Tab-separated table of C-alpha atoms in Angstrom:
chain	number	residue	atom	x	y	z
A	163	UNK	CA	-17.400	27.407	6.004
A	164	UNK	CA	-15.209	26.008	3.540
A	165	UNK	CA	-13.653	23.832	5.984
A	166	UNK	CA	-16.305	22.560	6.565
A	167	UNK	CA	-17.123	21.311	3.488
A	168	UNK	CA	-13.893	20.186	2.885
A	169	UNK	CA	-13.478	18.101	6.106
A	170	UNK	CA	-16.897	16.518	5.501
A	171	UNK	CA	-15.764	15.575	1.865
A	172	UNK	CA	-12.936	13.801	3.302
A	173	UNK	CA	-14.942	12.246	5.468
A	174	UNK	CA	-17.385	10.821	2.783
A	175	UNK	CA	-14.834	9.720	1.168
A	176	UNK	CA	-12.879	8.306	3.578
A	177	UNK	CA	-15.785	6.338	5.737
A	178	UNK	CA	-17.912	5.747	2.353
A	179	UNK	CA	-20.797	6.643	3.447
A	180	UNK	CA	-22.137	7.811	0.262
A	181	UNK	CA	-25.150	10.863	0.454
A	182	UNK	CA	-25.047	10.579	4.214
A	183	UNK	CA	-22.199	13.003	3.716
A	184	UNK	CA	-24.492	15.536	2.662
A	185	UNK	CA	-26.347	15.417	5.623
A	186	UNK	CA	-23.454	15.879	8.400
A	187	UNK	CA	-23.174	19.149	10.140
A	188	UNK	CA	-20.641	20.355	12.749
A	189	UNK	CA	-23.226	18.928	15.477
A	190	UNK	CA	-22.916	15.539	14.040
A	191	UNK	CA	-21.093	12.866	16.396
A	192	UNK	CA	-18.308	11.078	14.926
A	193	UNK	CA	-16.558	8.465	17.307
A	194	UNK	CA	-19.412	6.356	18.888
A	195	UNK	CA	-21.854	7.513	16.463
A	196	UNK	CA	-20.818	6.418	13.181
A	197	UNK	CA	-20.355	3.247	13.097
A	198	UNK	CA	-17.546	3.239	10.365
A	199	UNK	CA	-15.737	5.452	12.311
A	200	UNK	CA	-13.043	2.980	13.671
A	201	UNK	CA	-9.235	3.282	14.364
A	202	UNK	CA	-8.454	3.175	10.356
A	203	UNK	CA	-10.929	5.265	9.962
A	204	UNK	CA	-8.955	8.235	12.378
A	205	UNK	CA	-5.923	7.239	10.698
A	206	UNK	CA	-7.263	7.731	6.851
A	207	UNK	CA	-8.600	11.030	7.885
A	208	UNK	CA	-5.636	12.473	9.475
A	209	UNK	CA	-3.493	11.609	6.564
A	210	UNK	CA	-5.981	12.695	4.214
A	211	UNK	CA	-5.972	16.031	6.158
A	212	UNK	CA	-2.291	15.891	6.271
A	213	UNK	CA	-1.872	15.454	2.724
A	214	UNK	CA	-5.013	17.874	1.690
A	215	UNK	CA	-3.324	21.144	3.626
A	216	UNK	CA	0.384	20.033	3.402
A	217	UNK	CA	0.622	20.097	7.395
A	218	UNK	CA	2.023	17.473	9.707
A	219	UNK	CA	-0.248	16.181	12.620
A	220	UNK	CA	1.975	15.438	15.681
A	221	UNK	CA	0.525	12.125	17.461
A	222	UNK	CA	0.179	13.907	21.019
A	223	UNK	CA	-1.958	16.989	19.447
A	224	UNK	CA	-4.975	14.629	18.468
A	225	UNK	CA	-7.254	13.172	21.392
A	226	UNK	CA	-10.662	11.048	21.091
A	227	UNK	CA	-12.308	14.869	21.555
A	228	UNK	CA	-10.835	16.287	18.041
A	229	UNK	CA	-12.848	13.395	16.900
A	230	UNK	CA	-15.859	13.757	18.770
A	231	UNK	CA	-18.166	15.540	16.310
A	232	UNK	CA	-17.266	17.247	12.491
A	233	UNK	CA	-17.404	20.412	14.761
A	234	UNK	CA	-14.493	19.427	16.975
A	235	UNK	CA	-12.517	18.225	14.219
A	236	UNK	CA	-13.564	21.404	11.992
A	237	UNK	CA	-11.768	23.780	14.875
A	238	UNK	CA	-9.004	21.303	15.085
A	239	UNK	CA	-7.921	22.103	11.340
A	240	UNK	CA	-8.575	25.403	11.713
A	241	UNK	CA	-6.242	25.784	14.363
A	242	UNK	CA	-3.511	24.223	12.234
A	243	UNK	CA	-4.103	25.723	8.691
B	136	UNK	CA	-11.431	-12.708	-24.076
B	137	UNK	CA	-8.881	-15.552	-23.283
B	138	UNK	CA	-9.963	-17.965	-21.006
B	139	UNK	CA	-7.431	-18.571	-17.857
B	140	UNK	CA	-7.643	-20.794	-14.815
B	141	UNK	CA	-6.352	-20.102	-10.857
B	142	UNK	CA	-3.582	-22.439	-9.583
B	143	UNK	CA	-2.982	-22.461	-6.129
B	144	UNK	CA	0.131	-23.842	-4.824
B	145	UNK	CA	2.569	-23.800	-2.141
B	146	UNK	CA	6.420	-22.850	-2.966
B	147	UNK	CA	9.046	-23.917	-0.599
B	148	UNK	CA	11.120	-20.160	0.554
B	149	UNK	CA	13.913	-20.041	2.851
B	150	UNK	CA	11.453	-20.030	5.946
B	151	UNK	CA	8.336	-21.639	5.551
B	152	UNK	CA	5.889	-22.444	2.505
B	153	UNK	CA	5.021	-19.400	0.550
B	154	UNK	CA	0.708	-19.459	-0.810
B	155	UNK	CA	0.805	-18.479	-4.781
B	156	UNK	CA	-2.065	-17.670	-7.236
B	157	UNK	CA	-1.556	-18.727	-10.355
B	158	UNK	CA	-3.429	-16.875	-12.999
B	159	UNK	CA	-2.611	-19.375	-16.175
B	160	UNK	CA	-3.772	-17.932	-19.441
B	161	UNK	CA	-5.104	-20.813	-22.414
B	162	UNK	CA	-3.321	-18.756	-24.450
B	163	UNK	CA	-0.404	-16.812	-23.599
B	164	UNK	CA	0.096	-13.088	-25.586
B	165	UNK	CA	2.237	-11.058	-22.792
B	166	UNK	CA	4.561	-10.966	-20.416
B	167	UNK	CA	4.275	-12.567	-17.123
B	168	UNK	CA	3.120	-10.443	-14.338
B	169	UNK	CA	5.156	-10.713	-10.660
B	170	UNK	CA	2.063	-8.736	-7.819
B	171	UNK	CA	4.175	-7.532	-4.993
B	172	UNK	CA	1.371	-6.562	-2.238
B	173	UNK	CA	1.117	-3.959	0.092
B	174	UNK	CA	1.841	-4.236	4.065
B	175	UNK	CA	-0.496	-5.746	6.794
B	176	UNK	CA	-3.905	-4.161	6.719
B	177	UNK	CA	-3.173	-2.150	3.393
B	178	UNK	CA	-2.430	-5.854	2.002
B	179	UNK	CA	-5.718	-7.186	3.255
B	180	UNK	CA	-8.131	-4.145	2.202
B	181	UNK	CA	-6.312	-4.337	-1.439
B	182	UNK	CA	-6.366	-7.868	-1.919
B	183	UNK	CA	-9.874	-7.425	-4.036
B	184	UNK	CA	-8.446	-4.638	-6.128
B	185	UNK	CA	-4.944	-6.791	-7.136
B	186	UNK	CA	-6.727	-10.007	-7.625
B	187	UNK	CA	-8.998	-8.310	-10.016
B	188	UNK	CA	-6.411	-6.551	-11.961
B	189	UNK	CA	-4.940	-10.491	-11.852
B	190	UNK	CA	-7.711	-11.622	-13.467
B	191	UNK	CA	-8.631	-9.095	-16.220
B	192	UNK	CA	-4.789	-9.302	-17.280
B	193	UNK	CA	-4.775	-12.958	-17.794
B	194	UNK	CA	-8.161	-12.527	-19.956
B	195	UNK	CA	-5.827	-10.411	-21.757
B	196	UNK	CA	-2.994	-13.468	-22.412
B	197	UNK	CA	-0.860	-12.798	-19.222
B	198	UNK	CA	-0.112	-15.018	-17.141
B	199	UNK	CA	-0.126	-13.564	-13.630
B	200	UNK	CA	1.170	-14.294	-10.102
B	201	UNK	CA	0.628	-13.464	-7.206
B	202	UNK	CA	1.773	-14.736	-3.827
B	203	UNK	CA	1.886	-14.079	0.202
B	204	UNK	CA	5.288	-12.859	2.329
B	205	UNK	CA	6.374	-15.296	4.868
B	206	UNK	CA	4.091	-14.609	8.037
B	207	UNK	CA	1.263	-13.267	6.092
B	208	UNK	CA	-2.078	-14.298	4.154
B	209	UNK	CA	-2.028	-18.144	3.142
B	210	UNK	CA	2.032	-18.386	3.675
B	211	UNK	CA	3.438	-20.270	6.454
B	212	UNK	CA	4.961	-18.540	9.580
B	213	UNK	CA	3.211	-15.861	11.646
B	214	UNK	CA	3.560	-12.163	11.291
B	215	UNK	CA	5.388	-11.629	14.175
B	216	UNK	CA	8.152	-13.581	12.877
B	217	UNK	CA	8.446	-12.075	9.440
B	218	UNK	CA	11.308	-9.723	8.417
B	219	UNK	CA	12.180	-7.822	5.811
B	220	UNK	CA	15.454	-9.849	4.975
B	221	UNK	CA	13.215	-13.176	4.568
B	222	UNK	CA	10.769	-11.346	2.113
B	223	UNK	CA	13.971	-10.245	0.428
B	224	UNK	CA	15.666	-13.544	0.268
B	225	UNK	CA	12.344	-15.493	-0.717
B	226	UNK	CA	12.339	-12.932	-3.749
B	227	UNK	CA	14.466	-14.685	-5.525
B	228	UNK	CA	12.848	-17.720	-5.472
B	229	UNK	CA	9.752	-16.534	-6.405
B	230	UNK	CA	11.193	-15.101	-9.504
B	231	UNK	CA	12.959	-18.191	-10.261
B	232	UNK	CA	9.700	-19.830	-10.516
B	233	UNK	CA	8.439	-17.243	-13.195
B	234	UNK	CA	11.523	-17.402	-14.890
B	235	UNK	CA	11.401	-20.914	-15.198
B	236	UNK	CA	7.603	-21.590	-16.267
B	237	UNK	CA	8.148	-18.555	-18.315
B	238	UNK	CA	11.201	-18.102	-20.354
B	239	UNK	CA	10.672	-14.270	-21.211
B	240	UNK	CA	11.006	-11.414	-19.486
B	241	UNK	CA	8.952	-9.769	-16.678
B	242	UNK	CA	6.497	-7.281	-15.727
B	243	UNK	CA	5.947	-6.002	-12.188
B	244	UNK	CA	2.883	-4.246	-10.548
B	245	UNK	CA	3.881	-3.109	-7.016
B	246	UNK	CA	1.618	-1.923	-4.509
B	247	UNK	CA	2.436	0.765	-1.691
B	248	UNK	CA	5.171	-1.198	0.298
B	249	UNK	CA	5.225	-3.976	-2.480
B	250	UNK	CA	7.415	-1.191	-4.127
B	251	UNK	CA	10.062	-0.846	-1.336
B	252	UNK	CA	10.514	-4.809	-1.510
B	253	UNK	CA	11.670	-3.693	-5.332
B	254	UNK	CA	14.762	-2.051	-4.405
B	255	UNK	CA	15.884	-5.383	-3.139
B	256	UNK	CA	15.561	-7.485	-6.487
B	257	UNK	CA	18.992	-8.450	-7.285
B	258	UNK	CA	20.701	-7.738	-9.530
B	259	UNK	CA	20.623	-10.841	-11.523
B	260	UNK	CA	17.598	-10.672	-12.445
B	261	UNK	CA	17.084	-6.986	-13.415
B	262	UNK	CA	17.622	-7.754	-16.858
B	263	UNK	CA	14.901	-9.652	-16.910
B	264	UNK	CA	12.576	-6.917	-16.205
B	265	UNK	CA	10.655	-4.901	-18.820
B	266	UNK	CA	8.062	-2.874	-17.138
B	267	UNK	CA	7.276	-1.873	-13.642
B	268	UNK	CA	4.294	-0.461	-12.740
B	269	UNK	CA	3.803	0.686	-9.293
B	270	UNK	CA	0.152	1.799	-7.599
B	271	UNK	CA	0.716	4.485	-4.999
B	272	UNK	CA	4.025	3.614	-4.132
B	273	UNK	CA	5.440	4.128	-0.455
B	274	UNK	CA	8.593	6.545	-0.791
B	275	UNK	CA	9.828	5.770	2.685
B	276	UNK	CA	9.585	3.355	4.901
B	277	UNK	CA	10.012	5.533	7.838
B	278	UNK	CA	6.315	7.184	6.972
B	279	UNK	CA	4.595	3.659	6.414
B	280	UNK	CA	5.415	2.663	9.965
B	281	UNK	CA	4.712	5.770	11.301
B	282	UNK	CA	1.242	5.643	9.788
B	283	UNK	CA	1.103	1.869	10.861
B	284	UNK	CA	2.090	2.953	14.602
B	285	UNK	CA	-0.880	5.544	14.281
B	286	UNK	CA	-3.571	2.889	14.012
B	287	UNK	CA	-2.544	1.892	17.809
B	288	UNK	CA	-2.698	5.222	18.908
B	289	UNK	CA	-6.274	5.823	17.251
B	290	UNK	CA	-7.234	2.462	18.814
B	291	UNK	CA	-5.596	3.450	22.122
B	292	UNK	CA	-7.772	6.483	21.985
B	293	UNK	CA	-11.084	5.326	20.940
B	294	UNK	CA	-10.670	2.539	23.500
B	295	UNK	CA	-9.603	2.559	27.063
B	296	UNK	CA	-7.026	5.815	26.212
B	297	UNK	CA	-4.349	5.023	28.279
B	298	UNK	CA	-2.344	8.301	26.593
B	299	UNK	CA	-0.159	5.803	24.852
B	300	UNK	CA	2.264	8.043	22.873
B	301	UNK	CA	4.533	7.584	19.038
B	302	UNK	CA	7.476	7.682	21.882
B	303	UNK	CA	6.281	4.496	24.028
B	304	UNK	CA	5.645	2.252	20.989
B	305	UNK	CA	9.084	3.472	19.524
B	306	UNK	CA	11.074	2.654	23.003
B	307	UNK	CA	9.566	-0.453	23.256
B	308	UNK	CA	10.541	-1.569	19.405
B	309	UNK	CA	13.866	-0.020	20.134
B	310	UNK	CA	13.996	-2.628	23.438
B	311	UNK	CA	13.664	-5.436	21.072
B	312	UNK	CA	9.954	-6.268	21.691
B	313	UNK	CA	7.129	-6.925	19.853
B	314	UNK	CA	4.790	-4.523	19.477
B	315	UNK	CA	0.884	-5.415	18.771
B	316	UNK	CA	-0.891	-3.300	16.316
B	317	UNK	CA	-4.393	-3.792	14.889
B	318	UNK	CA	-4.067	-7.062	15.312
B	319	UNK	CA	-0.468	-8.086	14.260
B	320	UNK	CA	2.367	-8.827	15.996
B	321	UNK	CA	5.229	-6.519	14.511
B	322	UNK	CA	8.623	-7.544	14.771
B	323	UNK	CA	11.112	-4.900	15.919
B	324	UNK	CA	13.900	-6.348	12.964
B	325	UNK	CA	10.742	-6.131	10.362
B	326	UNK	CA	9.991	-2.225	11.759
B	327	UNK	CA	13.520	-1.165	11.405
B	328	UNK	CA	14.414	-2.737	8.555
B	329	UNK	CA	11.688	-1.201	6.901
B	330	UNK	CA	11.878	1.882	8.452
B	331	UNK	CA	15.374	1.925	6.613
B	332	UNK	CA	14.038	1.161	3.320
B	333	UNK	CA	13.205	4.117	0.711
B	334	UNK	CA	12.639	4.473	-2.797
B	335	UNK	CA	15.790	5.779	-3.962
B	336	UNK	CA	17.847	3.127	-2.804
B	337	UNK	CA	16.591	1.509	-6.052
B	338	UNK	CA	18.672	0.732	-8.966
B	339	UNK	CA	17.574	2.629	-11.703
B	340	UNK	CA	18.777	-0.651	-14.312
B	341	UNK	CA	15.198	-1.813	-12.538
B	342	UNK	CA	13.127	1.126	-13.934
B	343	UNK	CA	14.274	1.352	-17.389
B	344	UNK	CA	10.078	1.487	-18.412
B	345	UNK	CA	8.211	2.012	-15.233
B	346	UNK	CA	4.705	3.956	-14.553
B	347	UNK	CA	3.768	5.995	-11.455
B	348	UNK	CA	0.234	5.774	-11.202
B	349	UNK	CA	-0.956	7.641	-8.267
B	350	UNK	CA	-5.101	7.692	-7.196
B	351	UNK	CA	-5.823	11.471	-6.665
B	352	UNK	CA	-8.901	13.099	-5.060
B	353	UNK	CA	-9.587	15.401	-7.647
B	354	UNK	CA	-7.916	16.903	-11.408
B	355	UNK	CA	-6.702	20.203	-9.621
B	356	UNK	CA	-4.726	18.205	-6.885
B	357	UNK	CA	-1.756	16.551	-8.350
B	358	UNK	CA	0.712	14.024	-7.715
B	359	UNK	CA	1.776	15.226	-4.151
B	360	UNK	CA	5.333	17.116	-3.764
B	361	UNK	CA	6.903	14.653	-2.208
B	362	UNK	CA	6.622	11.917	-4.775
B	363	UNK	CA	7.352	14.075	-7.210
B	364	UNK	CA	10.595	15.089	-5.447
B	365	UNK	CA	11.276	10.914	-5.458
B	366	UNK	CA	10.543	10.586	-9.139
B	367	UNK	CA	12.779	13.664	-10.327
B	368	UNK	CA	15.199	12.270	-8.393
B	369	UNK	CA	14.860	8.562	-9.607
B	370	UNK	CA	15.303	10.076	-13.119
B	371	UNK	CA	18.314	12.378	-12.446
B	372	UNK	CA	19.989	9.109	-11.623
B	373	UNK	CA	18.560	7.463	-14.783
B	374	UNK	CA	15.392	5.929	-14.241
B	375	UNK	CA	12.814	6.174	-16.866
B	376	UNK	CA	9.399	6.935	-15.042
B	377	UNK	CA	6.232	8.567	-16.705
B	378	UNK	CA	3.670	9.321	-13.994
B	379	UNK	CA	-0.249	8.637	-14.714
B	380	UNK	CA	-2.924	9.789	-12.647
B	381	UNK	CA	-6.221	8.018	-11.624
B	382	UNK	CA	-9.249	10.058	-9.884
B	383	UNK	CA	-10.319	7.705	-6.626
B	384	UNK	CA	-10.692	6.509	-3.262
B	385	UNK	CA	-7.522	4.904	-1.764
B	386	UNK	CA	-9.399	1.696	-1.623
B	387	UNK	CA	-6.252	0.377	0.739
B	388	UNK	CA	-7.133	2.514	3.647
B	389	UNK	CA	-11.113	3.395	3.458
B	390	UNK	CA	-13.573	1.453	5.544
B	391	UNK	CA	-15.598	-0.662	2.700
B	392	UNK	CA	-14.426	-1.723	0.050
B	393	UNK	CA	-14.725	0.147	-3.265
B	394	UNK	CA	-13.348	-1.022	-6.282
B	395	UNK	CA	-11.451	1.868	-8.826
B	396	UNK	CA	-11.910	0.270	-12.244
B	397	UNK	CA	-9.756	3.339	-13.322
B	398	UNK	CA	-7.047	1.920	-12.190
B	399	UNK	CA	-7.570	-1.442	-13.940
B	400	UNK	CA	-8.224	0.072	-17.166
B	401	UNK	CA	-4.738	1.810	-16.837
B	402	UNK	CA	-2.728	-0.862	-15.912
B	403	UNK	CA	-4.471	-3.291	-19.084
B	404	UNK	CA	-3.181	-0.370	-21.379
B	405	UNK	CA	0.157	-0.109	-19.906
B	406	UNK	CA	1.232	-4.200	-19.332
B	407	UNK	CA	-0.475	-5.435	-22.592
B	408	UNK	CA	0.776	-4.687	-26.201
């Protein structure tokens, strides 16, 4: 659960998208379906997630699925943390 | 408030015409300011953010200036011919233009890369330099391009995902071609040249008075461990750094634009008297 939250915070903040935030859940699409959600966008929220948990992201590890929905990337952190 | 006006002009550096901003004070109570900007789309997304900070100093009796690298902005030449050792080399004359309209010393507010392009001021002129201020600064090189070669694999991946990997985009830089990345045309010199660049190269007769201010999600998370490995360094070897923090969004890298008038308030404090 706290994931969760946290991954959606970072997503506010990274795609500004102000109380819309509040309303994501781990069904919510992300590339495709936010609009925002462009290749800075991916970027800003794998560093942020880099530099939030301390971990390094290897390039070949992330596909256009981890991004899919908040769900997919959810798991994604999970499996690294 | 002092009233200032913006002068645009053209300077003539060792490759092409370089764009400047002006900011000219009526009255003038500080130092000069010298903006060295951030890299390619960083650059862009920050250009609000800097030429506000621009403006509010010179209502404060500082005369600012900003300008664009060879190959970027207003400046002639196009990215793709741009290198690090023409940005270093037009240096020079861009601070022999402050120096001359202004006979005092300097301040400096560097942005992200604009920081790594301090470790080439030469020495001549570091005695002219009182404060330095950096935003966020980028400790290596190496990690800017590798975060700048991530924005073609995210676009690679959103688009037509032809599994491009780090590896292809680094063979192909290392076999002397351009690569294209969101847009820009990077020059294989300009990648490894800055790829070779970190913050400790940096004299430390440059940082006699310089602030760290670093934009932080929230109070409990501080300035991350490895800047703060960079600074202790930097002032083992006799640099005089105090480190301020500023709760925000990293307005160079999120999708609209948001403005962090933390950040101006700081810098105000720190480069007027």
């Amino acid at each position: 659960m706290a994931v969760l939250d946290e991954v959606k915070s970072m997503l506010g903040d990274v795609l500004q998208i102000g109380d819309r935030t509040d309303t994501l859940t781990e069904a919510s699409g992300l590339i495709g379906v936010v609009p925002e959600f462009d290749s800075m966008a991916v970027v800003s929220v794998m560093t942020a997630i880099e530099e939030h948990y301390g971990i390094l992201i290897d390039d070949d590890e992330v596909s256009a699925e981890t991004f899919e929905t908040v769900g997919s990337l959810v798991s994604f952190v999970e499996s690294k943390i | 408030m002092i009233s200032y006006t913006r002068q645009p002009y053209y300077l003539e550096g060792t490759h092409g015409k370089l764009f400047c901003i002006y900011f000219s004070p009526s009255e003038i109570s500080q130092h000069p300011v010298l903006i060295f900007s951030p890299f390619a789309e960083e650059m862009n997304k920050s250009r609000r953010m800097l030429s506000q900070q621009a403006a509010q100093l010179a209502e404060m009796g500082a005369p600012v200036l900003m300008f664009d690298y060879f190959g970027t902005g207003d400046s002639e030449g196009d990215f793709a011919d741009a290198s690090w050792e023409i940005w270093v080399s037009d240096l020079s004359i861009i601070i022999n233009w402050l120096l001359e309209s202004n006979t005092t010393t300097f301040n400096i507010l560097a942005m992200r890369m604009g920081a790594l392009l301090t470790t080439r001021i030469s020495p001549s002129f570091h005695k002219f330099i009182n404060k330095v201020v950096y935003w966020q600064p980028v400790t290596s090189g190496e990690l800017l391009m590798s975060q700048f070669y991530r924005l073609k694999l995210a676009s690679d991946m959103l688009g037509k995902d032809s599994g491009l990997t780090l590896k292809d985009i680094k063979n192909q830089l290392q076999d002397n071609q351009h690569v294209e990345i969101a847009g820009y045309s990077l020059n294989p010199a300009l990648a490894q040249e800055l790829s070779n660049t970190k913050l400790q190269q940096i004299e430390s007769s440059v940082l006699k008075d310089a602030y760290w201010v670093e934009l932080i999600n929230s109070e409990e998370k501080p300035v991350p461990p490895a800047s703060q490995r960079v600074i202790d360094s930097l002032c083992e070897d006799g640099a005089n750094i105090h480190v301020k923090t500023v709760i925000g969004s990293q307005f160079w890298s999120v999708v609209e634009l948001v403005d962090v008038p933390q950040m101006h308030a700081i810098t105000n404090q720190l480069l007027t008297r």
